[in-house]
Amino acid sequence: MLHNHDPTLSVSCPEVTTEMHERLNFPKVELHLHLDGAVRFDTLIDLSQQKGISLAGAKTVEELKKVLVTHEPANLSKVLEAFEIFLPVIRGDLAAIERVAYELCEDQHNNGVVYFEGRYSPHLLLCNDYPEVTAAHVVAAVKKGFDRGEKQFGIKARSILCCIRGLDKKFPQLILDLATDLKQLGVVAIDVAGSAHGADEQYEPEVVAAFQEAFKRGIHRTVHAGESGGPKEVLRAIEDMHAERIGHGYRVMRDEQMYIDHFVNSKTVHLECCPYSSVMTGAVPLDWKNHPVSRWAKDDVNFSISRDDPTCFDNSMLSELTLAHKQVGLDVHQLWKAQLNAARSCFLPENEKAELVKLVEAGEPPRP
């Protein structure tokens, strides 16, 4: 059960001051980012005008932000509605998909991110207006954008392919086979989410079977769990689906013993935390000082900090870290440690991962 939203409350991302920019100048790594939820507002306006596709009547960036960005905590429906408004200007358009991937690299570079993984379901970026475009074409377009971004900004980016609960029963196998066949296009893992960006975690047998087969094939696995579901969904992801990382996972805190056993005493499973998103979707109540990430940092749990869907939240990596520092209370060294955790838990090959870890270690700030 997600927390009910209160329309009288209004929350925004914190402003990133020059001082915070300087204090957070270590290399950053982002692991939980939906590529199709990370599109620039001005790009959406541009594509909308080119194609004559309305964005709920929005003609300027300011108008579009009012349409897409939620400021009411626990308003998952507003977040989900946003995708139905803006995805039609991107679907099926390989040039637009490449552009989104490339621009994301630039935005990440401007926030000091040196490596990130963008997740998406390629089939949800297809469109009947472009019948010749396949899921593999979508992955190739993302790779082209990432390659351009790497060349221009020195940033590294890889793809995670998402299964979506409730679609055709053949879908998980299709995603698994794409991830198997398209490693040369930068695909490093598979994921599953309850809806395109929603939260129902009752995964079908076909999804579980695909993750078990991914484990056998040596394909990395991350699973959305403990966002709308509880500790038992997190446990199922770890034990039945061989999850190496958990997307969100906040509600594991409802079972203290399971939390201690799987995340404090053992550090093998990584938690992908998205603080701002967690409150805006209602996964966690609006009480920053008692946010799960506060406890995770105190317990030195293996977690990282990400943005989830910046097109819906208007957040950056710097704003997310500022929020974790000023509102939740993590110190700068703990924020850096989250980057090190992310580097160690990323899905790069071991030799590239070792280089990334070294890069992040070199940026360690002084302890408080």
Short mmCIF file of C-alpha atoms in Angstrom, two decimals:
data_model
loop_
_atom_site.label_atom_id
_atom_site.label_comp_id
_atom_site.label_asym_id
_atom_site.label_seq_id
_atom_site.Cartn_x
_atom_site.Cartn_y
_atom_site.Cartn_z
CA MET A 1 0.00 0.00 0.00
CA LEU A 2 1.50 3.30 -1.08
CA HIS A 3 1.08 6.28 1.22
CA ASN A 4 -1.87 8.55 0.38
CA HIS A 5 -1.01 11.91 -1.10
CA ASP A 6 -1.97 15.21 0.49
CA PRO A 7 -2.65 17.87 -2.18
CA THR A 8 -1.98 20.66 0.34
CA LEU A 9 1.71 19.66 0.59
CA SER A 10 4.24 20.91 -1.94
CA VAL A 11 7.80 19.62 -2.21
CA SER A 12 10.58 20.62 -4.61
CA CYS A 13 14.17 19.53 -5.16
CA PRO A 14 16.65 21.65 -3.20
CA GLU A 15 18.65 24.30 -5.01
CA VAL A 16 22.28 23.31 -5.60
CA THR A 17 24.46 26.15 -4.35
CA THR A 18 28.00 26.87 -5.54
CA GLU A 19 29.21 25.72 -2.11
CA MET A 20 27.42 22.35 -2.45
CA HIS A 21 28.71 22.00 -6.00
CA GLU A 22 32.25 22.35 -4.66
CA ARG A 23 31.71 20.02 -1.70
CA LEU A 24 30.23 17.34 -3.98
CA ASN A 25 33.00 17.51 -6.57
CA PHE A 26 33.94 13.81 -6.32
CA PRO A 27 33.23 11.42 -9.26
CA LYS A 28 29.64 10.16 -9.24
CA VAL A 29 28.04 6.91 -10.38
CA GLU A 30 24.29 6.54 -11.05
CA LEU A 31 22.76 3.06 -11.24
CA HIS A 32 18.96 3.53 -11.10
CA LEU A 33 17.91 5.77 -13.96
CA HIS A 34 15.07 5.17 -16.41
CA LEU A 35 16.36 6.40 -19.77
CA ASP A 36 12.85 7.13 -21.04
CA GLY A 37 12.23 9.11 -17.85
CA ALA A 38 15.38 11.20 -18.34
CA VAL A 39 14.49 13.40 -21.31
CA ARG A 40 15.23 17.13 -21.36
CA PHE A 41 12.16 19.36 -21.26
CA ASP A 42 13.41 21.53 -24.15
CA THR A 43 13.99 18.39 -26.25
CA LEU A 44 10.39 17.32 -25.66
CA ILE A 45 9.15 20.77 -26.72
CA ASP A 46 11.33 20.64 -29.83
CA LEU A 47 10.14 17.14 -30.84
CA SER A 48 6.54 18.08 -30.10
CA GLN A 49 6.74 21.09 -32.42
CA GLN A 50 8.54 19.13 -35.16
CA LYS A 51 5.93 16.37 -35.15
CA GLY A 52 2.80 18.31 -34.29
CA ILE A 53 2.18 16.07 -31.27
CA SER A 54 0.67 17.93 -28.32
CA LEU A 55 2.23 17.76 -24.85
CA ALA A 56 -1.07 18.41 -23.04
CA GLY A 57 -1.04 21.87 -24.62
CA ALA A 58 2.38 22.88 -23.20
CA LYS A 59 4.34 25.14 -25.56
CA THR A 60 7.24 26.23 -23.32
CA VAL A 61 9.58 24.50 -20.87
CA GLU A 62 7.87 26.30 -17.96
CA GLU A 63 4.42 25.11 -19.11
CA LEU A 64 5.72 21.59 -19.66
CA LYS A 65 7.22 21.40 -16.19
CA LYS A 66 3.80 22.33 -14.75
CA VAL A 67 2.26 19.46 -16.71
CA LEU A 68 4.89 16.78 -16.03
CA VAL A 69 6.58 17.50 -12.69
CA THR A 70 4.77 16.58 -9.51
CA HIS A 71 5.30 18.56 -6.30
CA GLU A 72 2.76 16.59 -4.25
CA PRO A 73 4.29 13.78 -2.19
CA ALA A 74 2.80 10.30 -2.66
CA ASN A 75 1.32 11.16 -6.06
CA LEU A 76 2.28 8.10 -8.11
CA SER A 77 -0.63 8.64 -10.52
CA LYS A 78 0.79 12.04 -11.59
CA VAL A 79 4.16 10.41 -12.22
CA LEU A 80 2.61 7.67 -14.37
CA GLU A 81 0.42 10.14 -16.29
CA ALA A 82 3.51 12.13 -17.26
CA PHE A 83 4.87 9.25 -19.34
CA GLU A 84 1.66 8.95 -21.33
CA ILE A 85 1.97 12.64 -22.17
CA PHE A 86 5.58 12.78 -23.34
CA LEU A 87 6.56 9.32 -24.63
CA PRO A 88 4.52 9.66 -27.89
CA VAL A 89 6.99 12.28 -29.18
CA ILE A 90 9.88 9.78 -28.81
CA ARG A 91 8.43 6.35 -29.59
CA GLY A 92 9.71 4.74 -32.78
CA ASP A 93 11.96 7.68 -33.64
CA LEU A 94 15.52 6.33 -33.59
CA ALA A 95 17.09 9.76 -34.10
CA ALA A 96 15.14 11.08 -31.09
CA ILE A 97 16.14 8.08 -28.97
CA GLU A 98 19.81 8.58 -29.90
CA ARG A 99 19.49 12.28 -29.06
CA VAL A 100 17.98 11.52 -25.64
CA ALA A 101 20.87 9.13 -24.85
CA TYR A 102 23.49 11.64 -25.99
CA GLU A 103 21.97 14.60 -24.13
CA LEU A 104 21.71 12.49 -21.00
CA CYS A 105 25.49 11.95 -21.16
CA GLU A 106 26.02 15.72 -21.31
CA ASP A 107 23.67 16.35 -18.38
CA GLN A 108 25.40 13.67 -16.34
CA HIS A 109 28.84 15.07 -17.19
CA ASN A 110 27.70 18.50 -15.96
CA ASN A 111 26.88 16.88 -12.60
CA GLY A 112 30.24 15.13 -12.29
CA VAL A 113 28.87 11.68 -13.16
CA VAL A 114 31.58 9.46 -14.68
CA TYR A 115 29.51 6.31 -15.20
CA PHE A 116 25.80 5.51 -15.32
CA GLU A 117 23.44 2.74 -16.35
CA GLY A 118 20.27 3.73 -18.20
CA ARG A 119 17.38 1.28 -18.00
CA TYR A 120 14.47 1.05 -20.41
CA SER A 121 12.11 -1.39 -22.06
CA PRO A 122 12.94 -1.20 -25.78
CA HIS A 123 9.54 -2.61 -26.76
CA LEU A 124 7.78 0.30 -25.02
CA LEU A 125 9.73 2.70 -27.25
CA LEU A 126 8.28 1.12 -30.42
CA CYS A 127 5.39 2.65 -32.33
CA ASN A 128 3.00 1.48 -35.07
CA ASP A 129 3.88 4.62 -37.06
CA TYR A 130 7.40 3.17 -37.45
CA PRO A 131 6.66 -0.50 -38.31
CA GLU A 132 10.20 -1.17 -39.55
CA VAL A 133 11.79 -0.26 -36.19
CA THR A 134 12.58 -3.20 -33.88
CA ALA A 135 13.58 -3.47 -30.21
CA ALA A 136 17.16 -4.19 -31.32
CA HIS A 137 17.13 -0.95 -33.36
CA VAL A 138 16.15 0.95 -30.19
CA VAL A 139 19.08 -0.55 -28.26
CA ALA A 140 21.44 0.32 -31.14
CA ALA A 141 20.16 3.93 -31.17
CA VAL A 142 20.82 4.25 -27.43
CA LYS A 143 24.32 2.84 -27.98
CA LYS A 144 25.00 5.44 -30.70
CA GLY A 145 23.96 8.22 -28.33
CA PHE A 146 26.05 6.80 -25.49
CA ASP A 147 29.07 6.39 -27.79
CA ARG A 148 28.82 10.03 -28.91
CA GLY A 149 28.49 11.09 -25.28
CA GLU A 150 31.54 9.06 -24.27
CA LYS A 151 33.59 10.53 -27.10
CA GLN A 152 32.61 14.12 -26.35
CA PHE A 153 32.32 14.14 -22.54
CA GLY A 154 34.52 11.24 -21.42
CA ILE A 155 31.58 9.65 -19.61
CA LYS A 156 30.79 5.93 -19.76
CA ALA A 157 27.19 4.65 -20.06
CA ARG A 158 25.59 1.23 -20.44
CA SER A 159 22.06 -0.17 -20.96
CA ILE A 160 19.86 -2.30 -18.71
CA LEU A 161 16.83 -3.85 -20.44
CA CYS A 162 13.56 -3.91 -18.47
CA CYS A 163 10.87 -6.53 -18.29
CA ILE A 164 7.46 -5.09 -17.40
CA ARG A 165 4.93 -6.95 -15.29
CA GLY A 166 1.57 -7.68 -16.89
CA LEU A 167 2.61 -7.66 -20.55
CA ASP A 168 2.60 -10.62 -22.96
CA LYS A 169 3.92 -13.79 -21.31
CA LYS A 170 6.60 -14.08 -24.00
CA PHE A 171 7.98 -10.65 -23.09
CA PRO A 172 10.45 -11.65 -20.31
CA GLN A 173 12.07 -14.21 -22.61
CA LEU A 174 12.34 -11.60 -25.39
CA ILE A 175 14.14 -9.23 -23.01
CA LEU A 176 16.44 -12.00 -21.80
CA ASP A 177 17.34 -12.99 -25.38
CA LEU A 178 17.99 -9.35 -26.35
CA ALA A 179 20.27 -8.95 -23.32
CA THR A 180 22.07 -12.16 -24.32
CA ASP A 181 22.48 -11.21 -27.98
CA LEU A 182 23.19 -7.47 -27.68
CA LYS A 183 26.07 -7.34 -25.21
CA GLN A 184 28.13 -5.72 -27.98
CA LEU A 185 25.61 -2.85 -27.91
CA GLY A 186 26.42 -2.10 -24.28
CA VAL A 187 23.65 -4.13 -22.62
CA VAL A 188 24.91 -5.18 -19.19
CA ALA A 189 21.84 -6.50 -17.33
CA ILE A 190 18.09 -7.06 -17.11
CA ASP A 191 15.59 -5.47 -14.74
CA VAL A 192 11.90 -5.85 -14.00
CA ALA A 193 9.45 -3.18 -12.91
CA GLY A 194 5.81 -3.48 -11.87
CA SER A 195 4.59 -1.24 -14.67
CA ALA A 196 6.53 0.99 -17.03
CA HIS A 197 7.38 3.12 -14.01
CA GLY A 198 4.93 1.85 -11.44
CA ALA A 199 5.20 -0.45 -8.56
CA ASP A 200 3.14 -3.67 -8.48
CA GLU A 201 5.69 -6.31 -7.51
CA GLN A 202 3.68 -9.53 -7.98
CA TYR A 203 5.94 -10.86 -10.72
CA GLU A 204 4.61 -13.65 -12.93
CA PRO A 205 6.25 -17.11 -13.16
CA GLU A 206 7.55 -16.16 -16.64
CA VAL A 207 9.46 -13.21 -15.15
CA VAL A 208 10.92 -15.32 -12.35
CA ALA A 209 11.93 -18.00 -14.87
CA ALA A 210 13.64 -15.39 -17.09
CA PHE A 211 15.70 -14.16 -14.12
CA GLN A 212 16.65 -17.71 -13.16
CA GLU A 213 17.77 -18.31 -16.75
CA ALA A 214 19.68 -14.99 -16.74
CA PHE A 215 21.55 -16.23 -13.66
CA LYS A 216 22.50 -19.41 -15.55
CA ARG A 217 23.60 -17.37 -18.58
CA GLY A 218 25.73 -15.04 -16.49
CA ILE A 219 23.59 -11.97 -17.25
CA HIS A 220 23.43 -9.42 -14.41
CA ARG A 221 20.13 -8.85 -12.60
CA THR A 222 18.46 -5.97 -10.77
CA VAL A 223 14.84 -6.10 -9.56
CA HIS A 224 12.38 -3.40 -8.51
CA ALA A 225 11.24 -4.57 -5.05
CA GLY A 226 10.31 -3.11 -1.67
CA GLU A 227 8.93 0.06 -3.26
CA SER A 228 5.20 -0.73 -3.11
CA GLY A 229 5.67 -4.30 -1.90
CA GLY A 230 7.16 -5.31 1.42
CA PRO A 231 10.09 -7.33 2.74
CA LYS A 232 8.79 -10.60 1.28
CA GLU A 233 9.02 -9.15 -2.25
CA VAL A 234 12.64 -8.17 -1.59
CA LEU A 235 13.39 -11.65 -0.26
CA ARG A 236 11.77 -13.25 -3.30
CA ALA A 237 13.88 -11.06 -5.61
CA ILE A 238 17.06 -12.16 -3.83
CA GLU A 239 16.27 -15.84 -3.30
CA ASP A 240 14.10 -16.77 -6.31
CA MET A 241 15.29 -14.27 -8.93
CA HIS A 242 18.98 -14.11 -7.96
CA ALA A 243 18.88 -10.29 -7.76
CA GLU A 244 22.33 -8.73 -7.32
CA ARG A 245 20.77 -5.31 -6.83
CA ILE A 246 17.38 -4.18 -5.55
CA GLY A 247 15.70 -1.16 -7.11
CA HIS A 248 14.44 0.98 -4.20
CA GLY A 249 14.01 -1.65 -1.44
CA TYR A 250 12.92 0.86 1.24
CA ARG A 251 10.26 -1.40 2.74
CA VAL A 252 12.76 -4.04 3.73
CA MET A 253 12.91 -1.89 6.88
CA ARG A 254 9.54 -3.35 7.93
CA ASP A 255 11.35 -6.59 8.83
CA GLU A 256 14.28 -5.70 11.06
CA GLN A 257 15.75 -9.21 11.13
CA MET A 258 15.63 -9.61 7.37
CA TYR A 259 17.26 -6.18 6.97
CA ILE A 260 20.05 -7.14 9.40
CA ASP A 261 20.59 -10.55 7.79
CA HIS A 262 20.61 -9.48 4.14
CA PHE A 263 21.95 -5.92 4.20
CA VAL A 264 23.88 -5.26 7.43
CA ASN A 265 25.58 -8.59 8.12
CA SER A 266 25.96 -9.26 4.40
CA LYS A 267 26.89 -6.61 1.84
CA THR A 268 26.51 -8.68 -1.32
CA VAL A 269 23.12 -7.27 -2.43
CA HIS A 270 23.15 -3.59 -3.38
CA LEU A 271 20.24 -1.20 -2.72
CA GLU A 272 19.54 1.42 -5.42
CA CYS A 273 18.06 4.33 -3.46
CA CYS A 274 16.19 7.24 -5.09
CA PRO A 275 15.40 9.56 -2.15
CA TYR A 276 13.30 12.27 -3.85
CA SER A 277 11.38 9.78 -5.99
CA SER A 278 10.66 7.57 -2.97
CA VAL A 279 8.67 10.32 -1.28
CA MET A 280 7.01 11.64 -4.44
CA THR A 281 5.68 8.19 -5.42
CA GLY A 282 4.56 7.38 -1.87
CA ALA A 283 6.98 4.50 -1.33
CA VAL A 284 8.24 6.33 1.78
CA PRO A 285 6.39 8.94 3.90
CA LEU A 286 7.55 12.58 3.87
CA ASP A 287 9.86 12.49 6.89
CA TRP A 288 13.39 13.11 5.62
CA LYS A 289 15.21 12.65 8.93
CA ASN A 290 13.75 9.13 9.23
CA HIS A 291 14.16 8.15 5.58
CA PRO A 292 15.52 4.57 5.21
CA VAL A 293 18.71 5.93 3.60
CA SER A 294 19.58 7.62 6.90
CA ARG A 295 19.67 4.21 8.62
CA TRP A 296 21.44 2.61 5.66
CA ALA A 297 24.26 5.15 5.89
CA LYS A 298 24.58 4.70 9.68
CA ASP A 299 24.74 0.91 9.22
CA ASP A 300 27.22 1.19 6.33
CA VAL A 301 24.85 -0.75 4.06
CA ASN A 302 25.77 -1.30 0.39
CA PHE A 303 23.56 1.40 -1.20
CA SER A 304 23.81 4.13 -3.82
CA ILE A 305 21.82 7.26 -4.68
CA SER A 306 20.06 7.82 -8.01
CA ARG A 307 17.32 9.96 -9.57
CA ASP A 308 14.87 7.41 -11.02
CA ASP A 309 12.90 9.62 -13.47
CA PRO A 310 14.22 13.19 -13.73
CA THR A 311 11.62 14.21 -16.34
CA CYS A 312 8.97 13.64 -13.66
CA PHE A 313 10.92 15.09 -10.74
CA ASP A 314 13.15 17.78 -12.30
CA ASN A 315 16.06 16.48 -10.21
CA SER A 316 19.79 16.15 -10.90
CA MET A 317 22.47 14.04 -9.24
CA LEU A 318 23.68 17.16 -7.46
CA SER A 319 20.17 18.03 -6.20
CA GLU A 320 19.67 14.43 -5.03
CA LEU A 321 22.95 14.46 -3.07
CA THR A 322 22.16 17.93 -1.69
CA LEU A 323 18.80 16.59 -0.48
CA ALA A 324 20.47 13.57 1.15
CA HIS A 325 22.93 15.93 2.87
CA LYS A 326 20.73 18.82 3.98
CA GLN A 327 17.38 17.10 4.61
CA VAL A 328 18.26 13.49 5.47
CA GLY A 329 21.54 14.34 7.22
CA LEU A 330 24.17 12.25 5.42
CA ASP A 331 27.63 13.80 5.60
CA VAL A 332 29.74 14.38 2.49
CA HIS A 333 31.93 11.35 3.16
CA GLN A 334 28.84 9.12 3.35
CA LEU A 335 27.65 10.57 0.03
CA TRP A 336 31.04 9.75 -1.49
CA LYS A 337 30.86 6.22 -0.02
CA ALA A 338 27.56 5.77 -1.88
CA GLN A 339 29.46 6.48 -5.13
CA LEU A 340 32.08 3.90 -4.18
CA ASN A 341 29.31 1.38 -3.41
CA ALA A 342 27.79 2.13 -6.82
CA ALA A 343 31.11 1.66 -8.60
CA ARG A 344 31.70 -1.66 -6.84
CA SER A 345 28.14 -2.82 -7.62
CA CYS A 346 27.93 -1.65 -11.23
CA PHE A 347 27.49 -4.17 -14.04
CA LEU A 348 30.66 -3.40 -15.99
CA PRO A 349 33.14 -6.22 -16.72
CA GLU A 350 35.57 -6.70 -13.82
CA ASN A 351 38.52 -4.93 -15.49
CA GLU A 352 36.45 -1.82 -16.31
CA LYS A 353 34.82 -1.92 -12.88
CA ALA A 354 38.26 -1.94 -11.23
CA GLU A 355 39.21 1.21 -13.17
CA LEU A 356 35.97 2.92 -12.12
CA VAL A 357 36.48 1.99 -8.46
CA LYS A 358 40.01 3.41 -8.61
CA LEU A 359 38.70 6.66 -10.12
CA VAL A 360 36.08 7.06 -7.37
CA GLU A 361 38.55 6.12 -4.61
CA ALA A 362 40.91 8.86 -5.81
CA GLY A 363 38.17 11.44 -5.15
CA GLU A 364 37.62 10.53 -1.49
CA PRO A 365 36.82 13.66 0.58
CA PRO A 366 38.09 14.09 4.14
CA ARG A 367 36.09 12.36 6.87
CA PRO A 368 34.08 14.73 9.10
#
